[in-house]
C-alpha positions as protocol buffer text, in pm:
chain_id: "A"
residue {
  index: 1
  type: UNK
  ca { x: 0 y: 0 z: 0 }
}
residue {
  index: 2
  type: UNK
  ca { x: 133 y: 341 z: -93 }
}
residue {
  index: 3
  type: UNK
  ca { x: 216 y: 605 z: 164 }
}
residue {
  index: 4
  type: UNK
  ca { x: -51 y: 833 z: 17 }
}
residue {
  index: 5
  type: UNK
  ca { x: -315 y: 564 z: 58 }
}
residue {
  index: 6
  type: UNK
  ca { x: -211 y: 503 z: 419 }
}
residue {
  index: 7
  type: UNK
  ca { x: -223 y: 875 z: 491 }
}
residue {
  index: 8
  type: UNK
  ca { x: -567 y: 907 z: 331 }
}
residue {
  index: 9
  type: UNK
  ca { x: -701 y: 614 z: 538 }
}
residue {
  index: 10
  type: UNK
  ca { x: -560 y: 773 z: 854 }
}
residue {
  index: 11
  type: UNK
  ca { x: -714 y: 1111 z: 769 }
}
residue {
  index: 12
  type: UNK
  ca { x: -1052 y: 957 z: 687 }
}
residue {
  index: 13
  type: UNK
  ca { x: -1046 y: 766 z: 1014 }
}
residue {
  index: 14
  type: UNK
  ca { x: -965 y: 1081 z: 1208 }
}
residue {
  index: 15
  type: UNK
  ca { x: -1248 y: 1263 z: 1028 }
}
residue {
  index: 16
  type: UNK
  ca { x: -1496 y: 988 z: 1116 }
}
residue {
  index: 17
  type: UNK
  ca { x: -1387 y: 1006 z: 1481 }
}
residue {
  index: 18
  type: UNK
  ca { x: -1425 y: 1384 z: 1482 }
}
residue {
  index: 19
  type: UNK
  ca { x: -1773 y: 1367 z: 1327 }
}
residue {
  index: 20
  type: UNK
  ca { x: -1872 y: 1105 z: 1584 }
}
residue {
  index: 21
  type: UNK
  ca { x: -1760 y: 1330 z: 1869 }
}
residue {
  index: 22
  type: UNK
  ca { x: -1935 y: 1633 z: 1714 }
}
residue {
  index: 23
  type: UNK
  ca { x: -2260 y: 1434 z: 1720 }
}
residue {
  index: 24
  type: UNK
  ca { x: -2192 y: 1334 z: 2080 }
}
residue {
  index: 25
  type: UNK
  ca { x: -2185 y: 964 z: 1998 }
}
residue {
  index: 26
  type: UNK
  ca { x: -1973 y: 702 z: 2169 }
}
residue {
  index: 27
  type: UNK
  ca { x: -1792 y: 454 z: 1950 }
}
residue {
  index: 28
  type: UNK
  ca { x: -2038 y: 189 z: 2072 }
}
residue {
  index: 29
  type: UNK
  ca { x: -2336 y: 404 z: 1965 }
}
residue {
  index: 30
  type: UNK
  ca { x: -2185 y: 455 z: 1620 }
}
residue {
  index: 31
  type: UNK
  ca { x: -2112 y: 84 z: 1598 }
}
residue {
  index: 32
  type: UNK
  ca { x: -2472 y: -1 z: 1687 }
}
residue {
  index: 33
  type: UNK
  ca { x: -2609 y: 240 z: 1425 }
}
residue {
  index: 34
  type: UNK
  ca { x: -2364 y: 111 z: 1160 }
}
residue {
  index: 35
  type: UNK
  ca { x: -2442 y: -254 z: 1248 }
}
residue {
  index: 36
  type: UNK
  ca { x: -2083 y: -345 z: 1335 }
}
residue {
  index: 37
  type: UNK
  ca { x: -1879 y: -404 z: 1648 }
}
residue {
  index: 38
  type: UNK
  ca { x: -1713 y: -130 z: 1850 }
}
residue {
  index: 39
  type: UNK
  ca { x: -1379 y: -288 z: 1755 }
}
residue {
  index: 40
  type: UNK
  ca { x: -1460 y: -237 z: 1386 }
}
residue {
  index: 41
  type: UNK
  ca { x: -1541 y: 130 z: 1446 }
}
residue {
  index: 42
  type: UNK
  ca { x: -1210 y: 159 z: 1630 }
}
residue {
  index: 43
  type: UNK
  ca { x: -1029 y: 8 z: 1330 }
}
residue {
  index: 44
  type: UNK
  ca { x: -1210 y: 251 z: 1096 }
}
residue {
  index: 45
  type: UNK
  ca { x: -1123 y: 551 z: 1314 }
}
residue {
  index: 46
  type: UNK
  ca { x: -761 y: 436 z: 1333 }
}
residue {
  index: 47
  type: UNK
  ca { x: -735 y: 430 z: 956 }
}
residue {
  index: 48
  type: UNK
  ca { x: -737 y: 55 z: 894 }
}
residue {
  index: 49
  type: UNK
  ca { x: -794 y: 30 z: 517 }
}
residue {
  index: 50
  type: UNK
  ca { x: -921 y: -328 z: 544 }
}
residue {
  index: 51
  type: UNK
  ca { x: -1249 y: -210 z: 700 }
}
residue {
  index: 52
  type: UNK
  ca { x: -1524 y: -280 z: 450 }
}
residue {
  index: 53
  type: UNK
  ca { x: -1670 y: -19 z: 223 }
}
residue {
  index: 54
  type: UNK
  ca { x: -2011 y: -110 z: 366 }
}
residue {
  index: 55
  type: UNK
  ca { x: -1892 y: -25 z: 719 }
}
residue {
  index: 56
  type: UNK
  ca { x: -1746 y: 305 z: 602 }
}
residue {
  index: 57
  type: UNK
  ca { x: -2067 y: 397 z: 416 }
}
residue {
  index: 58
  type: UNK
  ca { x: -2289 y: 296 z: 709 }
}
residue {
  index: 59
  type: UNK
  ca { x: -2079 y: 514 z: 939 }
}
residue {
  index: 60
  type: UNK
  ca { x: -2105 y: 802 z: 691 }
}
residue {
  index: 61
  type: UNK
  ca { x: -2483 y: 754 z: 671 }
}
residue {
  index: 62
  type: UNK
  ca { x: -2507 y: 767 z: 1049 }
}
residue {
  index: 63
  type: UNK
  ca { x: -2288 y: 1078 z: 1063 }
}
residue {
  index: 64
  type: UNK
  ca { x: -2487 y: 1244 z: 780 }
}
residue {
  index: 65
  type: UNK
  ca { x: -2185 y: 1265 z: 551 }
}
residue {
  index: 66
  type: UNK
  ca { x: -2291 y: 997 z: 302 }
}
residue {
  index: 67
  type: UNK
  ca { x: -2413 y: 1242 z: 38 }
}
residue {
  index: 68
  type: UNK
  ca { x: -2084 y: 1433 z: 55 }
}
residue {
  index: 69
  type: UNK
  ca { x: -1888 y: 1110 z: 5 }
}
residue {
  index: 70
  type: UNK
  ca { x: -2100 y: 1012 z: -294 }
}
residue {
  index: 71
  type: UNK
  ca { x: -2067 y: 1361 z: -442 }
}
residue {
  index: 72
  type: UNK
  ca { x: -1689 y: 1360 z: -389 }
}
residue {
  index: 73
  type: UNK
  ca { x: -1660 y: 1053 z: -611 }
}
residue {
  index: 74
  type: UNK
  ca { x: -1904 y: 1170 z: -878 }
}
residue {
  index: 75
  type: UNK
  ca { x: -1707 y: 1243 z: -1195 }
}
residue {
  index: 76
  type: UNK
  ca { x: -1985 y: 1470 z: -1318 }
}
residue {
  index: 77
  type: UNK
  ca { x: -1901 y: 1708 z: -1033 }
}
residue {
  index: 78
  type: UNK
  ca { x: -1568 y: 1786 z: -1204 }
}
residue {
  index: 79
  type: UNK
  ca { x: -1485 y: 1985 z: -1514 }
}
residue {
  index: 80
  type: UNK
  ca { x: -1299 y: 1685 z: -1659 }
}
residue {
  index: 81
  type: UNK
  ca { x: -1589 y: 1446 z: -1596 }
}
residue {
  index: 82
  type: UNK
  ca { x: -1841 y: 1678 z: -1757 }
}
residue {
  index: 83
  type: UNK
  ca { x: -1614 y: 1748 z: -2054 }
}
residue {
  index: 84
  type: UNK
  ca { x: -1531 y: 1383 z: -2117 }
}
residue {
  index: 85
  type: UNK
  ca { x: -1885 y: 1255 z: -2066 }
}
residue {
  index: 86
  type: UNK
  ca { x: -1996 y: 1374 z: -2406 }
}
residue {
  index: 87
  type: UNK
  ca { x: -1701 y: 1199 z: -2570 }
}
residue {
  index: 88
  type: UNK
  ca { x: -1664 y: 878 z: -2374 }
}
residue {
  index: 89
  type: UNK
  ca { x: -2010 y: 761 z: -2265 }
}
residue {
  index: 90
  type: UNK
  ca { x: -2311 y: 632 z: -2456 }
}
residue {
  index: 91
  type: UNK
  ca { x: -2607 y: 870 z: -2472 }
}
residue {
  index: 92
  type: UNK
  ca { x: -2822 y: 668 z: -2227 }
}
residue {
  index: 93
  type: UNK
  ca { x: -2552 y: 699 z: -1956 }
}
residue {
  index: 94
  type: UNK
  ca { x: -2493 y: 1070 z: -2021 }
}
residue {
  index: 95
  type: UNK
  ca { x: -2861 y: 1155 z: -1994 }
}
residue {
  index: 96
  type: UNK
  ca { x: -2893 y: 1010 z: -1641 }
}
residue {
  index: 97
  type: UNK
  ca { x: -2636 y: 1253 z: -1503 }
}
residue {
  index: 98
  type: UNK
  ca { x: -2763 y: 1582 z: -1634 }
}
């Protein structure tokens, strides 16, 4: 795993922990709402990249950051994605994202 990936996982984990504290949740409460163990939330908050995407997304849903995560990965939110969509994607795919 690259250093950049490790750093990103650590930063994301720290952000999740900060959001949890801002909402006044314990790690056990977040775990219960995300349908995982407290140990799994601890791994997520400590930047363990082997935590499942489902766990990450459930935590984001609980912390009301899910839409921001989805938007951050939406290529149509970027100039490049919008510019290339007309060239690279079939019409039926392009029309869903406008």
